[in-house]
Rosetta silent file (secondary structure, phi, psi, omega in degrees, C-alpha in Angstrom):
SEQUENCE: MIENRQQPQNCRSRFSGAPERVLVNWFWLVGHMLKWSATRFILKINPIRIMATALITGASSGIGEVFAWELAQRNYDLVLVARSEAKLQELAEKLMQAYAIHAEIIVQDLSNPGAGTTVFEAVSQKGWTVDMLINNAGFGDYGSFSDRPLPKIMEMIQLNIATLVELTHLFLTPMRQRRSGTIINVASIAGFLPLPYMSVYAATKAFVLSFSSALWAENRADGIRIQALCPGPTSTQFFQVAEFPATMNGNGGNMVTAAEVVKESLKGLETNKSNIVTGGLKTQIIVNLQRFFPRDFLLSLMESQFKAK
SCORE:     score description
SCORE:     0.000 S_00000001
   1 L     0.000  128.417  179.637   16.355  -51.979   -4.924 S_00000001
   2 L   -96.037  121.915 -179.452   14.794  -48.606   -5.464 S_00000001
   3 L   -78.166  128.901  179.685   11.891  -47.926   -3.145 S_00000001
   4 L   -93.315   91.198 -177.201    8.904  -46.429   -4.939 S_00000001
   5 L   -87.714  133.933  178.052    7.600  -43.985   -2.377 S_00000001
   6 L   -82.749  131.956 -179.041    4.255  -42.386   -2.986 S_00000001
   7 L   -68.571  128.584  178.848    4.250  -38.582   -2.528 S_00000001
   8 L   -56.718  148.338 -175.333    2.016  -37.589    0.387 S_00000001
   9 H   -60.167  -41.098 -175.702   -1.207  -35.895   -0.694 S_00000001
  10 H   -77.249   -5.040  179.108   -0.513  -32.683    1.202 S_00000001
  11 H  -104.573   -2.444 -178.044    2.962  -32.376   -0.365 S_00000001
  12 L   -70.872  140.804  178.764    1.923  -32.634   -3.980 S_00000001
  13 L   -79.980  169.248  178.356    2.496  -29.547   -6.076 S_00000001
  14 L   -61.490  -24.026 -171.414   -0.111  -27.828   -8.149 S_00000001
  15 L  -104.570   12.323  176.207    1.491  -29.351  -11.247 S_00000001
  16 L   -93.628  167.090  177.181    1.593  -33.029  -10.173 S_00000001
  17 L   114.121 -155.695 -177.662   -0.991  -35.645  -11.071 S_00000001
  18 L   -62.934  151.061 -179.631   -2.494  -36.795  -14.355 S_00000001
  19 H   -55.627  -36.320 -179.164   -0.966  -35.472  -17.608 S_00000001
  20 H   -63.670  -41.075 -179.806   -4.209  -33.599  -18.423 S_00000001
  21 H   -67.590  -40.707  177.852   -4.070  -31.765  -15.118 S_00000001
  22 H   -59.656  -42.879 -179.114   -0.408  -30.913  -15.584 S_00000001
  23 H   -63.947  -43.054  179.862   -1.160  -29.495  -19.026 S_00000001
  24 H   -62.643  -42.443 -177.782   -4.052  -27.384  -17.729 S_00000001
  25 H   -70.254  -33.663  176.196   -1.950  -25.992  -14.889 S_00000001
  26 H   -67.086  -37.773  175.066    0.933  -25.159  -17.193 S_00000001
  27 H   -62.652  -38.350  178.369   -1.474  -23.239  -19.427 S_00000001
  28 H   -61.587  -44.803 -179.273   -2.713  -21.387  -16.303 S_00000001
  29 H   -64.792  -46.969 -179.728    0.851  -20.416  -15.383 S_00000001
  30 H   -61.894  -40.076  179.262    1.763  -19.309  -18.906 S_00000001
  31 H   -60.791  -43.316  179.949   -1.449  -17.284  -19.153 S_00000001
  32 H   -69.481  -35.019  177.393   -0.736  -15.386  -15.969 S_00000001
  33 H   -65.758  -41.022  177.903    2.851  -14.714  -17.038 S_00000001
  34 H   -65.084  -40.210  179.167    1.624  -13.314  -20.351 S_00000001
  35 H   -62.924  -42.698  179.170   -0.971  -11.177  -18.555 S_00000001
  36 H   -63.938  -43.060  179.695    1.701   -9.792  -16.199 S_00000001
  37 H   -64.914  -41.353 -179.940    4.057   -9.041  -19.106 S_00000001
  38 H   -65.312  -39.839  179.017    1.303   -7.345  -21.102 S_00000001
  39 H   -62.382  -43.123  178.002    0.317   -5.197  -18.116 S_00000001
  40 H   -62.276  -39.237 -179.661    3.908   -4.048  -17.672 S_00000001
  41 H   -66.233  -43.685 -179.224    4.126   -3.182  -21.375 S_00000001
  42 H   -63.792  -43.610 -179.941    0.875   -1.199  -21.336 S_00000001
  43 H   -65.459  -28.179 -179.413    1.899    0.726  -18.223 S_00000001
  44 H   -71.774  -39.021 -177.664    5.253    1.497  -19.841 S_00000001
  45 H   -89.750  -19.967 -178.996    3.718    3.058  -22.948 S_00000001
  46 L  -146.375   75.427 -171.908    0.692    4.573  -21.195 S_00000001
  47 L   -63.078  134.199  176.173    1.368    4.880  -17.459 S_00000001
  48 L  -114.312  121.857 -177.376   -1.650    4.872  -15.173 S_00000001
  49 L  -104.901  120.317  174.129   -1.008    6.263  -11.695 S_00000001
  50 L   -92.842  103.338 -171.720   -3.248    5.201   -8.873 S_00000001
  51 L  -127.767  152.813  173.785   -2.671    8.089   -6.481 S_00000001
  52 L   -83.621  158.208 -179.379   -4.308    9.589   -3.445 S_00000001
  53 E  -123.846  132.974  177.542   -5.530   13.196   -3.488 S_00000001
  54 E  -116.120  135.467  174.018   -5.180   15.747   -0.690 S_00000001
  55 E  -107.001  127.446 -176.408   -7.118   19.010   -0.427 S_00000001
  56 E  -123.567  123.087  174.409   -5.336   21.737    1.547 S_00000001
  57 E   -92.523  154.212 -175.739   -6.891   25.021    2.610 S_00000001
  58 L    61.476   39.731 -170.303   -4.687   28.016    3.269 S_00000001
  59 L   -85.023   -6.319 -172.134   -2.208   26.387    0.905 S_00000001
  60 L   -79.468  -12.076 -178.609   -0.519   29.514   -0.441 S_00000001
  61 L  -162.535  172.983  172.107    1.878   29.995    2.491 S_00000001
  62 H    60.004 -140.225 -176.709    3.021   28.801    5.901 S_00000001
  63 H   -61.530  -38.893 -179.772    1.990   25.393    7.205 S_00000001
  64 H   -62.005  -43.077  178.813   -0.396   24.817    4.292 S_00000001
  65 H   -64.808  -40.103  179.853    2.322   25.330    1.693 S_00000001
  66 H   -66.578  -38.720  174.100    4.677   22.983    3.552 S_00000001
  67 H   -56.922  -42.215 -179.183    1.952   20.326    3.679 S_00000001
  68 H   -60.863  -46.254 -179.875    1.665   20.674   -0.113 S_00000001
  69 H   -65.197  -42.743 -177.315    5.380   20.108   -0.654 S_00000001
  70 H   -67.201  -41.415 -178.695    5.574   17.199    1.767 S_00000001
  71 H   -73.538  -32.700  174.687    2.540   15.406    0.320 S_00000001
  72 H   -62.138  -40.454  177.615    3.712   15.976   -3.256 S_00000001
  73 H   -62.803  -28.720  178.999    6.953   14.273   -2.290 S_00000001
  74 L   -91.767   14.195  171.490    4.827   11.376   -1.014 S_00000001
  75 L    77.156   27.060  174.115    3.118   11.094   -4.410 S_00000001
  76 L   -87.820  135.526  161.980   -0.191   12.803   -3.554 S_00000001
  77 E   -72.886  154.400 -170.917   -2.146   14.707   -6.160 S_00000001
  78 E  -130.281  143.941  166.889   -3.201   18.054   -4.704 S_00000001
  79 E  -119.091  113.739 -173.681   -6.125   20.454   -4.619 S_00000001
  80 E  -103.302  127.766 -175.411   -4.843   23.779   -3.303 S_00000001
  81 E  -124.038  130.238  174.592   -7.323   26.291   -1.873 S_00000001
  82 E  -171.684 -178.678 -179.256   -6.689   29.925   -0.880 S_00000001
  83 L   -85.169  -30.401 -171.679   -7.592   33.496   -1.839 S_00000001
  84 L   -88.389  105.020 -178.915   -4.455   34.378   -3.792 S_00000001
  85 H   -64.179  -43.123 -176.985   -4.695   33.023   -7.332 S_00000001
  86 H   -61.747  -45.190  179.995   -1.187   34.128   -8.301 S_00000001
  87 H   -65.754  -41.054  179.723    0.456   32.409   -5.316 S_00000001
  88 H   -64.309  -44.348 -178.398   -1.575   29.236   -5.797 S_00000001
  89 H   -63.718  -42.162  178.342   -0.797   29.031   -9.497 S_00000001
  90 H   -62.731  -43.122  179.924    2.903   29.560   -8.898 S_00000001
  91 H   -64.957  -44.179 -179.092    2.955   26.898   -6.191 S_00000001
  92 H   -60.506  -42.568 -179.817    1.023   24.395   -8.321 S_00000001
  93 H   -65.630  -41.052  178.867    3.429   24.828  -11.234 S_00000001
  94 H   -64.309  -41.341 -179.762    6.489   24.408   -9.006 S_00000001
  95 H   -63.672  -42.277 -178.472    5.051   21.260   -7.428 S_00000001
  96 H   -71.843  -28.473  175.298    4.278   19.675  -10.790 S_00000001
  97 H   -72.133  -34.488 -175.538    7.747   20.520  -12.083 S_00000001
  98 H   -82.636  -31.744 -174.916    9.395   18.998   -9.015 S_00000001
  99 L  -134.970  157.719 -179.648    7.275   15.847   -8.693 S_00000001
 100 L   -84.223   63.214 -179.599    5.228   13.548  -10.923 S_00000001
 101 L  -130.046  170.965  176.041    1.931   14.727   -9.454 S_00000001
 102 L  -115.700  133.288 -179.538   -1.045   16.793  -10.571 S_00000001
 103 E  -125.124  124.186  176.055   -1.997   19.975   -8.706 S_00000001
 104 E  -108.735  155.157  177.591   -5.272   21.857   -9.141 S_00000001
 105 E  -121.644  147.052  171.597   -6.155   25.198   -7.586 S_00000001
 106 E  -128.092  114.919  179.887   -9.431   26.584   -6.257 S_00000001
 107 E   -87.751  114.165 -174.647   -9.422   30.317   -5.621 S_00000001
 108 L  -156.475  132.023  172.703  -11.834   30.934   -2.760 S_00000001
 109 L   -83.768  105.857 -174.274  -12.156   33.249    0.224 S_00000001
 110 L   -77.733   -2.905  175.582  -13.082   30.728    2.916 S_00000001
 111 L   -84.194   -2.820  176.458  -14.191   33.425    5.344 S_00000001
 112 L   -84.575  138.218  176.407  -17.349   33.872    3.269 S_00000001
 113 L   -57.936  137.983  179.733  -20.446   31.974    4.437 S_00000001
 114 L    81.074    3.252 -177.246  -21.054   28.918    2.270 S_00000001
 115 H   -64.936  -33.937  179.394  -17.479   28.876    0.959 S_00000001
 116 H   -62.598  -41.439  178.168  -17.014   25.271    2.045 S_00000001
 117 H   -65.211  -38.500  177.504  -19.963   24.167   -0.069 S_00000001
 118 H   -60.301  -43.565  178.957  -18.558   26.086   -3.036 S_00000001
 119 H   -65.238  -45.735 -178.749  -15.260   24.225   -2.722 S_00000001
 120 H   -61.475  -40.993  179.391  -16.972   20.844   -2.337 S_00000001
 121 H   -66.319  -38.052  177.612  -19.137   21.438   -5.410 S_00000001
 122 H   -63.331  -41.543  178.736  -16.089   22.435   -7.469 S_00000001
 123 H   -65.634  -42.896 -178.859  -14.337   19.223   -6.433 S_00000001
 124 H   -65.015  -40.441  179.710  -17.436   17.116   -7.171 S_00000001
 125 H   -64.012  -31.381  178.221  -17.915   18.647  -10.622 S_00000001
 126 H   -81.027  -10.923 -178.975  -14.338   17.723  -11.528 S_00000001
 127 L    76.545   21.025 -179.323  -14.898   14.159  -10.327 S_00000001
 128 L   -82.355  142.136  172.901  -12.036   14.299   -7.835 S_00000001
 129 L  -105.163  118.722 -178.864  -11.971   11.969   -4.830 S_00000001
 130 L   -91.899  114.891 -179.971  -10.412   13.629   -1.784 S_00000001
 131 L   -90.531  -26.814  179.188   -8.581   11.090    0.364 S_00000001
 132 E  -136.232  126.581  176.148   -7.051   13.623    2.744 S_00000001
 133 E  -111.310  125.760  176.920   -8.550   16.935    3.888 S_00000001
 134 E  -117.879  103.470  177.774   -6.311   19.440    5.648 S_00000001
 135 E   -84.690   88.001 -175.531   -8.277   22.300    7.179 S_00000001
 136 L  -102.997  -24.854 -175.330   -5.372   24.669    7.657 S_00000001
 137 L   -61.235  136.492  178.221   -6.884   28.075    6.787 S_00000001
 138 L   170.182  165.590  176.591   -7.349   30.365    9.741 S_00000001
 139 L  -152.158  164.225  178.959   -6.025   33.499   11.430 S_00000001
 140 L  -113.547  176.288  179.628   -5.666   35.110   14.840 S_00000001
 141 L  -151.921  131.022 -176.900   -6.272   38.561   16.284 S_00000001
 142 L  -108.440  140.229  173.250   -4.511   40.299   19.154 S_00000001
 143 L   137.954  168.265  176.418   -5.913   42.879   21.533 S_00000001
 144 L   -62.135  132.052 -173.933   -8.530   43.575   24.156 S_00000001
 145 H   -50.581  -46.258 -175.023  -11.808   42.042   22.957 S_00000001
 146 H   -69.645  -16.967 -179.232  -13.829   45.228   23.304 S_00000001
 147 H   -94.117  -12.059 -175.424  -11.273   47.199   21.275 S_00000001
 148 L   -84.698  147.993 -179.205  -11.083   44.852   18.284 S_00000001
 149 L   -64.785  127.312 -178.429  -13.189   45.427   15.139 S_00000001
 150 H   -60.615  -40.665  178.209  -16.319   43.303   15.273 S_00000001
 151 H   -57.196  -38.289  178.921  -16.266   42.478   11.515 S_00000001
 152 H   -67.916  -38.387  178.199  -12.778   40.971   11.898 S_00000001
 153 H   -61.878  -47.038 -178.156  -13.902   38.949   14.918 S_00000001
 154 H   -67.461  -34.186  176.955  -16.905   37.544   13.044 S_00000001
 155 H   -65.369  -38.595  178.858  -14.746   36.797    9.986 S_00000001
 156 H   -65.850  -42.667  178.075  -12.350   34.849   12.217 S_00000001
 157 H   -63.525  -40.751  179.253  -15.176   32.796   13.717 S_00000001
 158 H   -61.839  -46.358 -177.130  -16.531   32.076   10.248 S_00000001
 159 H   -74.141  -50.372 -173.229  -13.172   30.895    8.916 S_00000001
 160 H   -71.072  -27.707 -176.879  -11.745   29.138   11.976 S_00000001
 161 H  -116.737  -61.944 -168.953  -14.968   27.349   12.945 S_00000001
 162 H   -63.216  -47.721 -179.329  -17.888   27.500   10.512 S_00000001
 163 H   -67.914  -36.939  177.234  -16.035   26.794    7.272 S_00000001
 164 H   -61.012  -44.417  178.636  -13.924   24.120    8.953 S_00000001
 165 H   -64.526  -42.214 -179.126  -17.069   22.342   10.183 S_00000001
 166 H   -60.707  -50.169 -179.714  -18.702   22.718    6.770 S_00000001
 167 H   -64.821  -40.486  179.613  -15.758   21.227    4.877 S_00000001
 168 H   -60.724  -45.682 -179.053  -15.309   18.460    7.425 S_00000001
 169 H   -64.432  -44.982 -176.176  -18.952   17.381    7.147 S_00000001
 170 H   -65.194  -40.296 -177.185  -19.009   17.518    3.344 S_00000001
 171 H   -89.662  -23.235  178.088  -15.838   15.485    2.834 S_00000001
 172 H   -68.619  -36.293 -177.304  -16.258   13.141    5.811 S_00000001
 173 H   -56.892  -52.768  176.675  -19.540   11.755    4.461 S_00000001
 174 H   -66.986  -28.361  175.604  -18.012   10.159    1.306 S_00000001
 175 H   -62.529  -41.530  178.980  -14.998    9.046    3.353 S_00000001
 176 H   -65.413  -35.948  177.587  -17.323    7.090    5.611 S_00000001
 177 H   -65.613  -36.978  178.883  -18.961    5.536    2.576 S_00000001
 178 H   -83.989  -13.055 -175.939  -15.532    4.420    1.313 S_00000001
 179 L    58.299   38.960  175.310  -14.437    3.510    4.863 S_00000001
 180 L  -162.257  151.154  177.753  -11.145    5.311    4.336 S_00000001
 181 E   148.593  166.414 -178.471   -9.792    8.827    4.547 S_00000001
 182 E  -139.558  135.961  174.546   -7.855   11.327    6.641 S_00000001
 183 E  -129.350  125.786  173.430   -8.779   14.728    8.054 S_00000001
 184 E  -114.317  116.582  175.954   -6.284   17.046    9.739 S_00000001
 185 E  -104.249  119.913 -176.603   -7.825   20.076   11.444 S_00000001
 186 E   -81.259  112.165  176.382   -5.229   22.652   12.431 S_00000001
 187 L  -101.899 -130.203 -178.931   -5.930   23.851   15.965 S_00000001
 188 L  -176.680  159.003  171.606   -3.295   25.345   18.305 S_00000001
 189 H   -65.666  -16.780  174.919   -1.868   25.003   21.775 S_00000001
 190 H   -64.321  -16.992  179.256   -4.067   28.061   22.376 S_00000001
 191 H   -74.829  -10.260 -178.144   -6.978   25.605   22.331 S_00000001
 192 H   -90.683  -20.066 -177.060   -5.920   24.167   25.695 S_00000001
 193 L  -142.458  144.315  170.548   -6.179   27.391   27.725 S_00000001
 194 L   -63.048  140.686 -179.137   -8.132   30.673   27.537 S_00000001
 195 L  -121.281  108.030  172.840   -5.830   33.458   26.344 S_00000001
 196 L   -57.856  140.420 -178.505   -6.459   37.049   27.446 S_00000001
 197 L    74.126   -0.567  168.256   -6.000   39.472   24.537 S_00000001
 198 L  -139.664   40.912 -167.960   -6.538   36.562   22.141 S_00000001
 199 H   -61.419  -46.072 -176.212   -9.854   35.513   23.602 S_00000001
 200 H   -73.000  -42.894  179.862  -11.785   34.746   20.405 S_00000001
 201 H   -58.519  -49.134 -179.234   -8.872   33.098   18.620 S_00000001
 202 H   -61.501  -37.619  178.969   -8.174   30.778   21.565 S_00000001
 203 H   -66.100  -38.036  178.365  -11.869   29.950   21.812 S_00000001
 204 H   -65.781  -37.090 -179.305  -12.033   29.024   18.115 S_00000001
 205 H   -75.657  -29.631  172.831   -9.052   26.702   18.526 S_00000001
 206 H   -63.750  -38.002  176.112  -10.574   25.155   21.664 S_00000001
 207 H   -62.697  -47.494 -177.911  -13.591   24.374   19.493 S_00000001
 208 H   -60.716  -41.622  179.624  -11.436   22.796   16.782 S_00000001
 209 H   -63.768  -48.475 -179.198   -9.606   20.658   19.343 S_00000001
 210 H   -65.183  -46.299 -179.622  -12.808   19.459   21.031 S_00000001
 211 H   -59.717  -48.543 -176.878  -14.657   18.931   17.738 S_00000001
 212 H   -67.979  -37.922  179.346  -11.826   16.998   16.102 S_00000001
 213 H   -64.591  -39.708  177.651  -11.207   14.830   19.168 S_00000001
 214 H   -65.442  -41.708  179.000  -14.876   13.814   19.258 S_00000001
 215 H   -66.497  -34.523  175.539  -14.833   12.972   15.551 S_00000001
 216 H   -56.416  -46.426 -178.997  -11.676   10.896   16.070 S_00000001
 217 H   -67.037  -37.808 -178.836  -13.578    8.748   18.567 S_00000001
 218 H   -67.561  -32.052 -167.349  -16.649    8.483   16.321 S_00000001
 219 H  -113.862   -4.284 -172.992  -14.741    7.413   13.212 S_00000001
 220 H   -65.656  -26.493  179.821  -11.634    5.504   14.285 S_00000001
 221 H   -82.565   -4.633 -175.805  -13.368    2.107   13.914 S_00000001
 222 H  -107.833   17.447  176.739  -14.409    2.950   10.341 S_00000001
 223 L    79.546   16.087 -177.787  -10.963    3.289    8.798 S_00000001
 224 E  -115.999  130.005  179.312  -10.881    7.102    9.011 S_00000001
 225 E  -100.553  128.021  178.073   -8.085    9.025   10.719 S_00000001
 226 E  -128.658  129.648 -174.797   -8.924   12.417   12.237 S_00000001
 227 E  -131.305  135.211  167.307   -6.294   14.573   13.891 S_00000001
 228 E   -95.807  113.130  179.678   -6.313   17.879   15.728 S_00000001
 229 E   -91.639  121.938 -173.492   -2.922   19.432   14.971 S_00000001
 230 E  -119.941   84.365  179.492   -1.902   21.817   17.765 S_00000001
 231 L   -72.181  149.064  165.622    1.224   23.807   16.875 S_00000001
 232 L   -85.739 -163.221  178.630    3.046   25.938   19.354 S_00000001
 233 L   -54.511  125.027 -173.655    4.677   29.218   18.214 S_00000001
 234 E  -127.947  143.605 -178.098    5.625   28.652   14.577 S_00000001
 235 L   -76.230   85.268  175.980    7.674   30.727   12.167 S_00000001
 236 L  -138.223 -167.107  177.959    4.905   31.956    9.832 S_00000001
 237 L   -87.911   12.571 -174.222    3.073   35.239    9.159 S_00000001
 238 H   -55.791  -48.076 -173.859    0.670   34.533   12.027 S_00000001
 239 H   -67.114  -35.017  177.460    1.900   37.293   14.351 S_00000001
 240 H   -67.920  -44.765 -179.907    1.812   39.947   11.624 S_00000001
 241 H   -65.287  -36.611 -179.653   -1.716   39.028   10.539 S_00000001
 242 L   -75.670   -7.560  178.182   -2.880   38.968   14.168 S_00000001
 243 L    63.507   45.055  172.034   -1.448   42.500   14.609 S_00000001
 244 L   -66.658  148.106  172.539    0.753   41.732   17.575 S_00000001
 245 L   -60.771  151.806 -177.711    2.742   44.723   18.869 S_00000001
 246 H   -56.868  -33.017 -178.656    6.276   44.866   17.524 S_00000001
 247 H   -73.220  -13.492 -179.018    7.644   44.104   20.993 S_00000001
 248 H  -120.484   16.452 -171.025    5.633   40.869   21.069 S_00000001
 249 L   -79.670   48.418  175.758    5.920   39.871   17.432 S_00000001
 250 L    80.480  156.047  176.685    7.276   36.420   18.176 S_00000001
 251 L  -126.151  106.958 -173.859   10.719   35.292   19.203 S_00000001
 252 H   -54.047  -30.951 -179.464   12.448   33.363   16.445 S_00000001
 253 H   -69.096  -23.193 -178.691   14.577   31.481   18.940 S_00000001
 254 H  -100.940    6.347 -177.326   11.494   30.006   20.598 S_00000001
 255 L  -102.498  154.711  170.481    9.702   29.078   17.401 S_00000001
 256 E  -103.738  164.492  178.688    9.653   25.905   15.365 S_00000001
 257 L   -85.555  159.632  175.794    9.489   25.847   11.587 S_00000001
 258 H   -61.269  -33.196  179.405    6.402   24.968    9.594 S_00000001
 259 H   -63.305  -38.866  178.217    8.330   21.986    8.241 S_00000001
 260 H   -66.136  -38.552  178.575    8.768   20.613   11.770 S_00000001
 261 H   -62.293  -47.899 -178.134    5.049   21.007   12.438 S_00000001
 262 H   -64.037  -41.548 -179.882    4.095   19.142    9.269 S_00000001
 263 H   -60.535  -44.492  179.729    6.607   16.373    9.939 S_00000001
 264 H   -66.839  -36.899  178.896    5.188   15.761   13.431 S_00000001
 265 H   -62.510  -50.531 -177.484    1.624   15.822   12.120 S_00000001
 266 H   -67.484  -33.910  175.404    2.211   13.219    9.426 S_00000001
 267 H   -65.084  -37.842  178.772    4.193   11.051   11.823 S_00000001
 268 H   -63.836  -27.735  178.196    1.264   11.203   14.237 S_00000001
 269 H   -64.180  -28.406 -177.470   -1.036    9.788   11.562 S_00000001
 270 H   -63.031  -31.075  178.768    0.956    6.557   11.631 S_00000001
 271 L  -107.634    4.679  177.162   -0.306    5.835   15.139 S_00000001
 272 L    52.546   51.366  175.489   -3.663    7.592   14.643 S_00000001
 273 L   -77.599  145.252 -176.854   -3.337    9.906   17.627 S_00000001
 274 L   -70.715  -31.859  176.783   -6.332   12.173   18.222 S_00000001
 275 E  -145.590  149.089  179.460   -4.170   15.272   18.689 S_00000001
 276 E  -124.378  120.778  176.133   -0.576   16.245   18.045 S_00000001
 277 E  -102.340  118.197 -178.313    1.103   19.020   20.055 S_00000001
 278 L   -97.822  161.028  174.549    4.221   20.276   18.301 S_00000001
 279 L   111.893    3.272  173.976    7.125   22.260   19.705 S_00000001
 280 L    83.119 -158.988 -172.194    8.792   19.886   22.115 S_00000001
 281 H   -62.865  -38.305 -176.448    8.883   19.818   25.911 S_00000001
 282 H   -60.128  -46.636 -179.505    8.009   23.502   26.414 S_00000001
 283 H   -70.416  -32.336  176.395    4.653   23.257   24.656 S_00000001
 284 H   -62.328  -38.106  177.689    3.886   19.960   26.386 S_00000001
 285 H   -65.860  -43.563 -178.182    4.339   21.754   29.715 S_00000001
 286 H   -59.777  -47.170 -175.098    2.101   24.640   28.613 S_00000001
 287 H   -71.871  -13.936 -179.968   -0.817   22.451   27.551 S_00000001
 288 L  -106.122    5.007 -178.126   -0.668   20.534   30.833 S_00000001
 289 H   -59.076  -37.402 -175.633   -0.421   23.515   33.201 S_00000001
 290 H   -66.381  -14.186  177.205   -4.124   23.412   34.009 S_00000001
 291 H   -77.833  -17.053 -171.907   -3.658   19.975   35.531 S_00000001
 292 L  -120.252  -14.371 -176.690   -1.382   21.370   38.243 S_00000001
 293 L  -128.782  151.494  176.714   -2.491   24.966   38.940 S_00000001
 294 L   -61.125  146.260 -175.176   -5.804   26.655   39.783 S_00000001
 295 H   -60.978  -44.641 -178.502   -7.584   28.102   36.747 S_00000001
 296 H   -63.930  -36.973  177.228   -7.783   31.665   38.083 S_00000001
 297 H   -62.385  -43.959 -179.790   -4.065   31.658   38.862 S_00000001
 298 H   -65.584  -39.917  179.502   -3.261   30.549   35.303 S_00000001
 299 H   -63.695  -41.421  177.393   -5.566   33.170   33.789 S_00000001
 300 H   -64.065  -39.709  178.483   -3.882   35.923   35.808 S_00000001
 301 H   -64.755  -44.237  179.465   -0.490   34.625   34.734 S_00000001
 302 H   -64.131  -38.621 -179.912   -1.531   34.533   31.073 S_00000001
 303 H   -62.343  -41.077 -179.672   -2.939   38.052   31.270 S_00000001
 304 H   -70.526  -31.922 -179.448    0.352   39.427   32.540 S_00000001
 305 H   -74.456  -35.788 -173.905    2.309   37.528   29.890 S_00000001
 306 H   -96.292   -7.125  179.405    0.129   38.581   26.942 S_00000001
 307 L   -71.834  135.067 -178.362   -0.549   42.191   27.931 S_00000001
 308 L   -63.763  134.149 -179.042    1.267   44.640   25.652 S_00000001
 309 L   -89.049    0.000    0.000    4.223   46.214   27.408 S_00000001
């Protein structure tokens, strides 16, 4: 005797039941299979890439250029911003040859007042959506404050602080509307302590660190990642541009590469840390010195270390 067991209601498949229902569900399945096949065919003959876009300032060299290469490898379209048109154009062409991405350039001196607005308007006119903003452009200056040229000091403040704030505000607003986006503001371990003979530079980076950390707290619940990237001594043109004396022009053995800095920054985004200090144990010790020693003692120590010999 064969027992005729009734299938429990909660175990019935989508395609069980009356013949009419089975027929309707089979048509539903076939329709979706045809739609999937057609989509694959269309994408094969006319590929549509849904890609994120990153805007990088100071992209023509150093950390900015390495960010461009790393993000291109991760399938980001790029908007590269710097003063040197020739370097930007060469970099954009190399990136597009190496990876299946699109790279645009904006030639702009970001030390000019209002430069951030100029960049934002250029991006808006092209209809580009910036998913990641990397405020990397900036420079340092070495020497006794009273001996340094005032125009260079004011240019540094404009670039390191004012333009960074301007770009952050302009691009953060649409990110908040979309409830997604990433901003990396390049600060420095110099932002953790006052530095004699680099007084203005260290102060600008202290601003970037404080500003970015506050924005991280304001925006972390809204799907937006904001990071203050704080490199230690890095093998770039920084020391030459800052006009360090030849005897203090960096020590290659104590420096990390720009590639290492970028790798640590992007890894830090995965856990949405408010700041990333690169350079290993030595830089971690430096940024925490003020927790263990009196401020005046540290300032005297820094003055003796940074004074030209």
